Amino acid sequence: MSIIKVSTTPFSDQKPGTSGLRKAVTVFKKDHYLENFVQSIFDSLPELKGKTLILGGDGRYYNRQAIQTILKMASANGVGRVLVGCDGILSTPATSCLIRGNNAYGGIILSASHNPGGENGDFGIKYNVTNGGPAPEKVTEAIYQRTLTIEEYFILESADVNLNNQGSFKLGDMDVEVVDSVKPYIELMESLFDFDLIKKMLTGGQFKMCMDSLHAVTGPYAKAIFEQKLGATAGTVINGVPLEDFGGGHPDPNLVYAKELVDILFGDNAPDFGAASDGDGDRNMILGKHFFVNPSDSLAVITANAHLVKGYKDRLAGVARSMPTSAAVDRVAEKLGIDCYETPTGWKFFGNLLDANKATICGEESFGTSSNHIREKDGLWAVLFWLNILAVRQESVEQIVKSHWQTYGRNFYSRHDYEEVATEGANELVNQLRNQFDTLVGKTYGKYTVKYADDFSYTDPVDGSISEKQGVRIGFTDGSRIIFRLSGTGTKGATVRVYLESYEPDTTKQNLDTQEALGDLIQVAEEIAHIKKYTNRDKPTVIT
Ligand code: VG1
Ligand code: CO
């Protein structure tokens, strides 16, 4: 086996977004495209030689081929050892768990998360650092700069390796271990949650649940945890076989793309609890019988009930949420007397807070929640957290959320996405909002008066790094907010996200329909931003 040096030329479009580099499969399949990016990762890690990396992906189309290439390049670049998930499968949280559990130097995750897969779908790659979390901006920026100047990459000339069974072998000078993708993750979950109590609930004959893995990576994890470990009836996990194209669907756990589950939970004979996760297993949607739990509320309920759960019964160090996430959790933090941090969108911004023990639980409105047990968001963790709370409290999901609102007030919250709109219009939408900043403050729209209008900027309290222009915020004197952001994960055109939030302390008004309760604010958003004009759409693609 010999190492070959291949000459290449840079691609100009390899800048990582909110969560790694995501492109259509057809782009990734261009000659040298994947190799350039992987070599740029390796070139940006000066201490890599002899170290251990974790490697795996969500099983989408091109996962296996990419893993073969990356293994051969890792060997040629002097990596000491790679632990790769059996069949090339690792969920994002399981990768984070393995990086930490094996003191690895870092990990490479192959996923485009919730973006569709298959030959005509998307592929993605992201690098995670030693703490198990997504590379911070200074690392992704270094990788990007390298992609702009790269002239060669290194790869081992060798036959493909067999990833179908666990075992160890050499690839050139590098050790490869094909490891159990599921077991270490389950052990971590068992250390945090009361599996006996949850099992009692799931096998007691009263309580029924349904878990939709959307033909993505959590299938094997969910079956092992819910059906095998916790005794839920066979068939509890639906769409549990990972498919290269996710069965043609969007593996995005929301009310639109997880329609099969939503129909089950809102139908006759609905089970008591439903959950779904995304392509790479880091997101979750929680449903009760005929009841949707908004992810911002889920974060608040988890925080308020953390003392009931084994792994979190001691005082929480603090909580953190992304800026567009509703302030429901802020109210819980206030009551608990702990700090609440507000970060830009993207899990990488929680890493420092978790490492410095400033936050224990973190969450995003985009169906992502997790804690300091790893450094990624964790879909099944959130599902188990809810099951543990339900098993302790013996109340329904709806009762738990409604009593939460009674205690803390309700933050009505919704996100309107305009997907795949023209990039030019989307940029103009944001720019004309920026031009209005000075004139907006003090203006009144019905019952709403603008208190501030600005670009959100974040200074990391641990390392002082500054991230600017992280979303346009328009705040009103009563605490309501409208936020506009352009997605950093899409691959076609632009996606405009509009986040709407208003606070309702009056318990008699908390049961309104969300879109109704936010109706006036939705109109104000249109009035200020002219969304229809700039997106050329008369309604959002997805409302959550
Ligand atoms: C979206 C979400 C963000 C999340 C990111 C990655 O980013 O809004 O909260 O962290 O996806 O999640 P954007 O830039 O499209 O709004 V995942 O599950 O795709 O790794
Ligand atoms: Co994801």
Coordinates of C-alpha atoms and ligand atoms in Angstrom, one line a residue:
M1 CA 0.0 0.0 0.0
S2 CA 1.4 3.4 -0.9
I3 CA 0.5 6.9 -0.2
I4 CA -0.3 9.0 -3.2
K5 CA -0.2 12.7 -3.5
V6 CA -2.9 14.0 -5.8
S7 CA -2.8 17.5 -7.4
T8 CA -6.0 19.5 -7.1
T9 CA -7.4 23.0 -7.5
P10 CA -9.6 24.9 -4.9
F11 CA -13.4 25.1 -5.0
S12 CA -14.7 28.5 -4.0
D13 CA -17.9 27.2 -2.3
Q14 CA -16.7 25.2 0.6
K15 CA -17.6 27.6 3.4
P16 CA -19.2 25.6 6.3
G17 CA -22.6 26.9 7.4
T18 CA -24.6 26.7 10.6
S19 CA -23.6 23.0 10.9
G20 CA -20.8 21.9 8.6
L21 CA -20.6 21.8 4.8
R22 CA -23.8 20.8 3.0
K23 CA -24.3 20.5 -0.7
A24 CA -26.2 18.4 -3.2
V25 CA -24.8 14.9 -3.6
T26 CA -24.1 15.8 -7.2
V27 CA -21.7 18.5 -6.0
F28 CA -20.0 16.2 -3.5
K29 CA -19.5 13.7 -6.3
K30 CA -17.5 16.2 -8.4
D31 CA -13.9 15.0 -8.8
H32 CA -11.8 16.0 -5.7
Y33 CA -14.7 17.9 -4.0
L34 CA -14.9 15.7 -0.9
E35 CA -11.2 15.1 -0.8
N36 CA -10.4 18.8 -0.9
F37 CA -12.6 19.5 2.1
V38 CA -11.3 16.5 4.1
Q39 CA -7.7 17.5 3.4
S40 CA -8.5 21.0 4.4
I41 CA -9.8 19.7 7.7
F42 CA -6.6 17.7 8.3
D43 CA -4.4 20.6 7.2
S44 CA -6.1 22.8 9.8
L45 CA -5.4 20.4 12.7
P46 CA -1.6 20.8 13.3
E47 CA -1.6 18.1 16.1
L48 CA -3.5 15.4 14.3
K49 CA -0.6 13.0 13.7
G50 CA -0.9 9.8 15.8
K51 CA -4.2 10.9 17.3
T52 CA -7.6 9.1 17.4
L53 CA -10.6 10.2 15.3
I54 CA -14.3 9.0 15.4
L55 CA -16.0 8.6 12.0
G56 CA -19.6 7.8 11.0
G57 CA -22.7 9.2 9.4
D58 CA -26.5 9.1 9.2
G59 CA -26.5 6.4 6.6
R60 CA -27.7 8.6 3.7
Y61 CA -26.7 8.0 0.1
Y62 CA -22.9 8.4 -0.3
N63 CA -22.2 7.7 3.4
R64 CA -20.3 4.5 2.7
Q65 CA -18.3 5.8 -0.2
A66 CA -17.3 8.9 1.7
I67 CA -16.2 6.8 4.7
Q68 CA -13.9 4.7 2.5
T69 CA -12.3 7.8 1.1
I70 CA -11.9 9.5 4.5
L71 CA -10.4 6.4 6.0
K72 CA -7.8 6.2 3.3
M73 CA -7.0 9.9 3.6
A74 CA -6.8 9.7 7.4
S75 CA -4.2 6.9 7.0
A76 CA -2.2 8.9 4.5
N77 CA -2.3 11.9 6.7
G78 CA -0.8 10.1 9.7
V79 CA -3.9 9.7 11.9
G80 CA -3.1 7.1 14.5
R81 CA -6.5 5.4 14.9
V82 CA -10.0 5.7 13.7
L83 CA -13.1 4.3 15.4
V84 CA -15.8 4.0 12.8
G85 CA -19.4 3.0 13.5
C86 CA -20.5 -0.4 12.2
D87 CA -21.9 -0.1 8.7
G88 CA -20.6 3.5 8.8
I89 CA -23.6 4.4 11.0
L90 CA -23.3 6.9 13.9
S91 CA -25.8 9.4 15.0
T92 CA -24.5 12.9 15.8
P93 CA -25.0 12.5 19.6
A94 CA -23.4 9.0 19.5
T95 CA -20.4 10.5 17.8
S96 CA -20.1 13.2 20.4
C97 CA -20.4 10.4 23.1
L98 CA -17.6 8.4 21.5
I99 CA -15.3 11.3 21.1
R100 CA -15.6 12.1 24.8
G101 CA -15.6 8.4 25.9
N102 CA -12.4 7.5 24.0
N103 CA -10.5 10.8 24.6
A104 CA -10.4 11.1 20.8
Y105 CA -8.9 14.2 19.2
G106 CA -12.0 14.8 17.2
G107 CA -14.6 13.3 14.9
I108 CA -16.0 13.6 11.4
I109 CA -19.8 13.3 11.0
L110 CA -21.3 12.7 7.5
S111 CA -24.8 14.1 7.5
A112 CA -26.9 16.9 6.0
S113 CA -29.2 16.4 9.0
H114 CA -32.8 17.2 8.1
N115 CA -32.1 17.8 4.4
P116 CA -33.5 15.1 2.1
G117 CA -31.1 12.4 1.0
G118 CA -30.6 10.1 -2.0
E119 CA -28.9 10.5 -5.3
N120 CA -30.8 13.8 -5.8
G121 CA -30.7 14.8 -2.2
D122 CA -28.1 16.4 0.0
F123 CA -24.9 15.3 1.6
G124 CA -22.9 16.9 4.3
I125 CA -19.7 16.7 6.4
K126 CA -18.9 18.4 9.7
Y127 CA -15.9 18.3 12.0
N128 CA -16.2 18.0 15.8
V129 CA -13.4 18.9 18.2
T130 CA -12.0 17.3 21.3
N131 CA -14.8 18.2 23.6
G132 CA -17.2 16.3 21.3
G133 CA -18.9 19.4 20.0
P134 CA -19.1 21.1 16.6
A135 CA -15.9 23.0 15.6
P136 CA -16.1 26.6 16.8
E137 CA -16.0 29.4 14.2
K138 CA -12.3 29.9 14.4
V139 CA -11.8 26.3 13.3
T140 CA -14.4 26.3 10.5
E141 CA -13.0 29.5 9.3
A142 CA -9.4 28.0 9.2
I143 CA -10.8 25.0 7.3
Y144 CA -12.5 27.3 4.8
Q145 CA -9.4 29.4 4.2
R146 CA -7.5 26.2 3.5
T147 CA -10.1 25.1 0.9
L148 CA -9.3 28.3 -1.0
T149 CA -5.6 27.6 -1.4
I150 CA -5.4 23.8 -1.4
E151 CA -3.2 22.3 -4.1
E152 CA -2.8 18.7 -3.2
Y153 CA -4.3 15.9 -1.0
F154 CA -3.0 12.6 0.3
I155 CA -4.7 9.2 0.0
L156 CA -3.7 5.7 0.6
E157 CA -3.9 3.4 -2.4
S158 CA -5.8 0.4 -1.0
A159 CA -8.9 -1.7 -1.4
D160 CA -12.1 -0.7 0.4
V161 CA -12.4 -2.0 4.0
N162 CA -15.2 -4.1 5.4
L163 CA -17.4 -2.1 7.8
N164 CA -20.2 -4.7 8.2
N165 CA -18.8 -6.3 11.3
Q166 CA -17.1 -5.1 14.5
G167 CA -13.4 -5.7 14.6
S168 CA -9.9 -4.2 14.3
F169 CA -7.4 -4.0 11.5
K170 CA -4.6 -2.0 10.0
L171 CA -5.1 0.4 7.1
G172 CA -1.5 1.3 6.2
D173 CA 0.0 2.4 9.5
M174 CA -3.3 3.4 10.9
D175 CA -5.5 1.3 13.3
V176 CA -9.1 1.0 12.4
E177 CA -11.7 -0.2 14.8
V178 CA -15.2 -0.9 13.6
V179 CA -17.3 -0.3 16.8
D180 CA -20.8 -0.9 18.1
S181 CA -22.7 2.3 17.0
V182 CA -25.4 2.0 19.7
K183 CA -24.1 0.4 22.9
P184 CA -21.9 3.2 24.4
Y185 CA -24.7 5.7 23.8
I186 CA -27.3 3.5 25.5
E187 CA -25.0 3.1 28.5
L188 CA -24.7 6.9 28.8
M189 CA -28.5 7.2 28.7
E190 CA -28.9 4.6 31.4
S191 CA -26.6 6.7 33.6
L192 CA -28.9 9.7 33.3
F193 CA -32.4 8.4 33.4
D194 CA -34.4 6.0 35.6
F195 CA -34.8 3.1 33.1
D196 CA -36.6 0.9 35.6
L197 CA -39.3 3.5 36.3
I198 CA -39.7 4.2 32.6
K199 CA -39.9 0.5 31.9
K200 CA -42.6 0.1 34.5
M201 CA -44.7 2.8 32.8
L202 CA -44.1 1.3 29.3
T203 CA -45.0 -2.2 30.3
G204 CA -47.8 -1.4 32.7
G205 CA -50.5 -1.7 30.0
Q206 CA -51.8 1.9 30.5
F207 CA -49.3 4.0 28.6
K208 CA -48.6 3.9 24.9
M209 CA -46.0 5.6 22.9
C210 CA -45.0 5.9 19.2
M211 CA -41.5 6.9 18.0
D212 CA -41.0 7.9 14.4
S213 CA -37.4 7.6 13.2
L214 CA -38.4 8.8 9.7
H215 CA -36.2 6.1 8.1
A216 CA -33.1 8.0 9.4
V217 CA -30.3 7.2 11.8
T218 CA -32.2 6.8 15.1
G219 CA -34.0 3.6 14.0
P220 CA -31.5 1.1 15.5
Y221 CA -30.9 3.3 18.6
A222 CA -34.7 3.7 19.2
K223 CA -35.5 0.1 18.8
A224 CA -32.7 -1.0 21.1
I225 CA -33.7 1.6 23.8
F226 CA -37.5 1.6 23.7
E227 CA -38.4 -1.9 22.4
Q228 CA -35.5 -4.0 23.8
K229 CA -34.3 -2.2 26.9
L230 CA -37.5 -0.5 28.1
G231 CA -40.0 -3.2 27.0
A232 CA -42.3 -1.1 24.8
T233 CA -44.3 -3.3 22.4
A234 CA -42.8 -4.3 19.1
G235 CA -43.8 -1.7 16.5
T236 CA -43.5 1.2 18.9
V237 CA -40.7 2.5 16.6
I238 CA -42.1 3.3 13.2
N239 CA -40.0 4.0 10.1
G240 CA -37.1 2.4 12.0
V241 CA -35.0 1.1 9.2
P242 CA -32.4 3.7 8.0
L243 CA -32.7 4.1 4.2
E244 CA -30.3 5.9 1.9
D245 CA -33.0 8.3 0.8
F246 CA -35.1 8.3 4.0
G247 CA -37.9 6.7 2.0
G248 CA -38.1 9.9 -0.1
G249 CA -39.1 12.1 2.9
H250 CA -37.6 15.0 4.7
P251 CA -36.2 13.6 7.9
D252 CA -37.2 16.7 9.8
P253 CA -39.2 16.2 12.9
N254 CA -41.9 18.9 12.7
L255 CA -45.6 19.1 12.1
V256 CA -45.3 19.2 8.3
Y257 CA -42.6 16.6 7.6
A258 CA -43.5 14.1 10.4
K259 CA -47.1 14.0 9.2
E260 CA -47.5 10.2 9.7
L261 CA -46.7 10.6 13.4
V262 CA -48.8 13.8 13.7
D263 CA -51.8 11.9 12.2
I264 CA -51.4 9.1 14.7
L265 CA -51.1 11.4 17.7
F266 CA -54.1 13.5 16.6
G267 CA -56.2 10.6 15.4
D268 CA -58.7 8.3 17.2
N269 CA -57.1 5.9 19.7
A270 CA -54.0 8.1 19.8
P271 CA -51.2 6.9 22.1
D272 CA -50.2 9.0 25.1
F273 CA -46.9 10.1 23.8
G274 CA -45.2 10.5 20.4
A275 CA -41.8 11.6 19.3
A276 CA -39.7 11.9 16.2
S277 CA -36.1 12.6 15.4
D278 CA -34.2 14.0 12.4
G279 CA -31.7 12.6 9.9
D280 CA -28.7 12.5 12.2
G281 CA -30.6 12.0 15.5
D282 CA -29.8 15.3 17.2
R283 CA -33.3 16.8 17.0
N284 CA -36.6 15.8 18.6
M285 CA -40.3 16.6 18.3
I286 CA -42.5 15.8 21.4
L287 CA -46.2 15.2 21.1
G288 CA -48.8 14.3 23.6
K289 CA -52.2 12.8 22.8
H290 CA -53.8 15.5 20.5
F291 CA -51.1 17.9 21.8
F292 CA -48.0 19.5 20.3
V293 CA -45.2 20.6 22.5
N294 CA -43.5 23.6 21.1
P295 CA -39.7 23.0 21.3
S296 CA -39.1 26.3 23.3
D297 CA -41.7 25.1 25.8
S298 CA -40.1 21.7 25.9
L299 CA -36.8 23.2 26.9
A300 CA -38.6 25.2 29.7
V301 CA -40.5 22.1 30.9
I302 CA -37.3 20.0 30.9
T303 CA -35.5 22.6 32.9
A304 CA -38.3 23.1 35.4
N305 CA -38.6 19.3 36.0
A306 CA -34.9 18.5 35.9
H307 CA -34.8 17.9 39.7
L308 CA -37.0 14.8 39.1
V309 CA -34.5 13.1 36.9
K310 CA -31.5 11.1 38.2
G311 CA -28.8 12.8 36.2
Y312 CA -30.0 16.3 36.9
K313 CA -31.3 16.2 40.5
D314 CA -28.6 18.5 41.8
R315 CA -28.8 22.2 41.1
L316 CA -28.3 23.1 37.4
A317 CA -25.3 25.3 36.7
G318 CA -27.3 27.4 34.3
V319 CA -29.3 27.2 31.0
A320 CA -28.7 28.5 27.6
R321 CA -30.9 29.1 24.6
S322 CA -30.4 30.4 21.1
M323 CA -31.5 33.9 20.5
P324 CA -34.6 33.1 18.4
T325 CA -35.8 30.5 21.0
S326 CA -38.6 31.8 23.1
A327 CA -37.9 33.2 26.6
A328 CA -40.0 30.5 28.3
V329 CA -36.9 29.0 29.8
D330 CA -35.7 32.4 31.0
R331 CA -38.6 32.5 33.4
V332 CA -37.8 29.1 34.8
A333 CA -34.1 30.1 35.2
E334 CA -35.2 33.2 37.1
K335 CA -37.3 31.1 39.5
L336 CA -34.5 28.6 40.0
G337 CA -32.0 31.5 40.6
I338 CA -29.7 30.3 37.8
D339 CA -28.1 32.1 34.8
C340 CA -29.7 32.0 31.4
Y341 CA -27.5 32.6 28.4
E342 CA -28.6 33.8 24.9
T343 CA -26.4 32.6 22.0
P344 CA -26.5 32.7 18.2
T345 CA -28.2 29.9 16.3
G346 CA -26.2 26.7 16.0
W347 CA -25.0 24.2 18.7
K348 CA -21.3 25.3 18.4
F349 CA -22.1 28.3 20.5
F350 CA -23.1 26.2 23.5
G351 CA -19.7 24.4 23.7
N352 CA -17.8 26.9 25.7
L353 CA -20.7 27.4 28.2
L354 CA -20.9 23.7 28.8
D355 CA -17.2 23.2 29.1
A356 CA -16.9 26.1 31.6
N357 CA -19.9 24.6 33.5
K358 CA -21.9 27.8 33.1
A359 CA -24.8 25.9 31.6
T360 CA -26.1 22.4 32.2
I361 CA -29.1 22.3 29.8
C362 CA -29.2 24.0 26.4
G363 CA -31.9 24.3 23.7
E364 CA -32.9 25.7 20.4
E365 CA -36.4 26.5 19.0
S366 CA -35.5 24.2 16.0
F367 CA -36.3 21.0 18.0
G368 CA -32.9 20.7 19.5
T369 CA -32.3 20.1 23.2
S370 CA -29.4 18.6 25.2
S371 CA -27.2 18.9 28.2
N372 CA -23.6 18.7 29.4
H373 CA -23.6 14.8 29.0
I374 CA -22.3 15.4 25.4
R375 CA -21.6 18.5 23.3
E376 CA -24.3 18.0 20.7
K377 CA -28.0 18.3 20.7
D378 CA -29.5 14.9 21.4
G379 CA -32.9 13.8 20.1
L380 CA -33.4 10.6 22.0
W381 CA -32.1 12.2 25.2
A382 CA -35.0 14.6 25.0
V383 CA -37.5 11.8 24.4
L384 CA -36.1 9.9 27.4
F385 CA -36.2 13.0 29.5
W386 CA -39.9 13.5 28.8
L387 CA -40.6 9.8 29.5
N388 CA -38.8 10.1 32.8
I389 CA -40.8 13.2 33.8
L390 CA -44.1 11.5 32.7
A391 CA -43.2 8.3 34.7
V392 CA -42.5 10.4 37.8
R393 CA -45.4 12.8 37.6
Q394 CA -48.0 10.4 36.3
E395 CA -49.8 13.2 34.4
S396 CA -50.4 13.6 30.7
V397 CA -48.1 15.7 28.4
E398 CA -50.9 18.2 28.0
Q399 CA -51.4 18.5 31.8
I400 CA -47.7 19.0 32.4
V401 CA -47.4 21.8 29.7
K402 CA -50.6 23.5 30.7
S403 CA -49.7 23.6 34.4
H404 CA -46.3 24.9 33.4
W405 CA -48.0 27.8 31.6
Q406 CA -50.1 28.5 34.7
T407 CA -47.1 28.8 36.8
Y408 CA -44.8 30.7 34.4
G409 CA -47.2 32.3 31.9
R410 CA -47.2 31.2 28.3
N411 CA -44.8 32.4 25.6
F412 CA -46.8 32.0 22.4
Y413 CA -44.3 31.1 19.8
S414 CA -44.1 30.2 16.1
R415 CA -41.6 30.0 13.3
H416 CA -42.6 30.7 9.7
D417 CA -40.1 29.3 7.1
Y418 CA -40.1 30.4 3.5
E419 CA -37.9 27.7 1.9
E420 CA -36.0 27.8 -1.3
V421 CA -36.8 31.4 -2.2
A422 CA -34.6 33.5 -4.5
T423 CA -31.4 34.5 -2.8
E424 CA -31.5 38.0 -4.1
G425 CA -34.9 38.7 -2.6
A426 CA -34.0 37.1 0.7
N427 CA -30.9 39.3 1.0
E428 CA -32.9 42.4 0.1
L429 CA -35.5 41.6 2.7
V430 CA -32.8 41.6 5.4
N431 CA -31.0 44.7 4.0
Q432 CA -34.1 46.8 3.9
L433 CA -34.8 45.8 7.5
R434 CA -31.4 47.0 8.5
N435 CA -32.0 50.3 6.7
Q436 CA -35.1 50.8 8.9
F437 CA -33.3 50.2 12.3
D438 CA -33.1 53.9 13.1
T439 CA -36.6 54.9 12.1
L440 CA -38.4 51.8 13.6
V441 CA -37.8 52.5 17.2
G442 CA -40.8 54.2 18.8
K443 CA -43.2 53.4 16.0
T444 CA -46.5 51.9 17.0
Y445 CA -48.4 49.1 15.2
G446 CA -51.8 48.5 16.8
K447 CA -51.0 47.5 20.4
Y448 CA -47.2 47.0 19.6
T449 CA -44.6 49.7 20.0
V450 CA -41.1 49.0 18.8
K451 CA -38.5 49.2 21.6
Y452 CA -35.4 48.1 19.7
A453 CA -34.4 47.0 16.2
D454 CA -30.9 45.7 15.6
D455 CA -28.6 42.9 14.5
F456 CA -28.0 40.4 17.2
S457 CA -24.3 40.2 18.1
Y458 CA -22.8 37.8 20.6
T459 CA -19.7 38.0 22.7
D460 CA -18.7 34.6 24.1
P461 CA -18.4 35.0 27.9
V462 CA -15.7 32.4 28.0
D463 CA -13.2 33.2 25.2
G464 CA -14.4 36.7 24.3
S465 CA -14.9 35.8 20.6
I466 CA -17.5 38.0 18.8
S467 CA -20.1 36.8 16.3
E468 CA -21.9 39.6 14.5
K469 CA -25.1 39.8 12.4
Q470 CA -26.7 36.7 13.9
G471 CA -30.3 37.7 13.1
V472 CA -32.4 40.9 12.9
R473 CA -34.4 41.5 16.0
I474 CA -37.4 43.7 16.4
G475 CA -38.4 43.9 20.0
F476 CA -41.6 45.6 21.4
T477 CA -42.3 47.3 24.7
D478 CA -44.5 44.4 25.9
G479 CA -41.7 41.9 25.4
S480 CA -43.0 40.5 22.1
R481 CA -40.4 39.9 19.5
I482 CA -40.1 39.3 15.7
I483 CA -36.8 37.9 14.4
F484 CA -35.6 37.5 10.9
R485 CA -32.8 35.2 9.9
L486 CA -31.5 33.5 6.7
S487 CA -30.9 29.8 7.1
G488 CA -27.3 28.6 7.1
T489 CA -28.1 24.9 6.3
G490 CA -30.1 25.0 3.1
T491 CA -28.6 24.1 -0.3
K492 CA -31.1 25.5 -2.7
G493 CA -31.7 29.3 -2.9
A494 CA -32.3 30.9 0.4
T495 CA -34.6 30.1 3.3
V496 CA -36.0 33.0 5.3
R497 CA -37.0 32.2 8.9
V498 CA -39.4 34.5 10.7
Y499 CA -39.7 33.9 14.5
L500 CA -42.6 35.3 16.4
E501 CA -43.1 35.5 20.1
S502 CA -45.5 37.1 22.6
Y503 CA -46.0 36.6 26.3
E504 CA -49.4 35.8 27.9
P505 CA -49.5 35.8 31.7
D506 CA -53.4 35.6 31.8
T507 CA -54.3 32.0 32.4
T508 CA -57.7 32.5 30.8
K509 CA -56.1 33.4 27.4
Q510 CA -53.5 30.7 27.3
N511 CA -55.5 28.1 25.4
L512 CA -55.9 30.1 22.2
D513 CA -54.6 28.6 19.0
T514 CA -51.0 29.8 18.5
Q515 CA -51.4 31.3 15.0
E516 CA -54.5 33.1 16.3
A517 CA -52.8 34.4 19.4
L518 CA -49.9 35.6 17.2
G519 CA -52.2 36.9 14.4
D520 CA -51.5 40.6 15.0
L521 CA -47.8 40.1 15.3
I522 CA -47.8 38.1 12.1
Q523 CA -49.4 41.1 10.4
V524 CA -46.9 43.5 11.9
A525 CA -44.1 41.3 10.6
E526 CA -45.5 41.6 7.1
E527 CA -46.0 45.3 7.4
I528 CA -42.5 46.0 8.5
A529 CA -40.6 43.4 6.3
H530 CA -42.8 43.0 3.2
I531 CA -42.2 39.3 3.3
K532 CA -44.6 38.5 0.5
K533 CA -43.0 41.0 -1.9
Y534 CA -39.4 39.9 -1.2
T535 CA -40.0 36.1 -1.1
N536 CA -42.6 36.2 -3.8
R537 CA -44.7 33.8 -1.7
D538 CA -48.1 34.4 -0.2
K539 CA -47.6 32.0 2.7
P540 CA -44.8 30.2 4.5
T541 CA -43.6 26.7 3.4
V542 CA -43.5 25.4 6.9
I543 CA -45.1 26.7 10.1
T544 CA -44.1 25.3 13.4
Ligands
VG1_1 C1 -30.9 25.1 11.6 C2 -31.5 25.5 12.9 C3 -30.5 25.6 14.0 C4 -29.7 24.2 14.0 C5 -29.1 23.9 12.7 C6 -28.4 22.6 12.6 O1 -30.0 26.1 11.2 O2 -32.2 26.7 12.8 O3 -31.1 25.9 15.2 O4 -28.7 24.3 15.0 O5 -30.2 23.9 11.7 O6 -29.3 21.6 13.1 P1 -30.4 27.3 10.1 O7 -29.1 28.0 9.9 O8 -30.9 26.5 8.9 O9 -31.5 28.1 10.7 V1 -29.1 20.1 12.4 O10 -30.1 19.1 13.2 O11 -29.4 20.4 10.8 O12 -27.4 19.6 12.5
CO2 CO -29.7 17.2 12.9

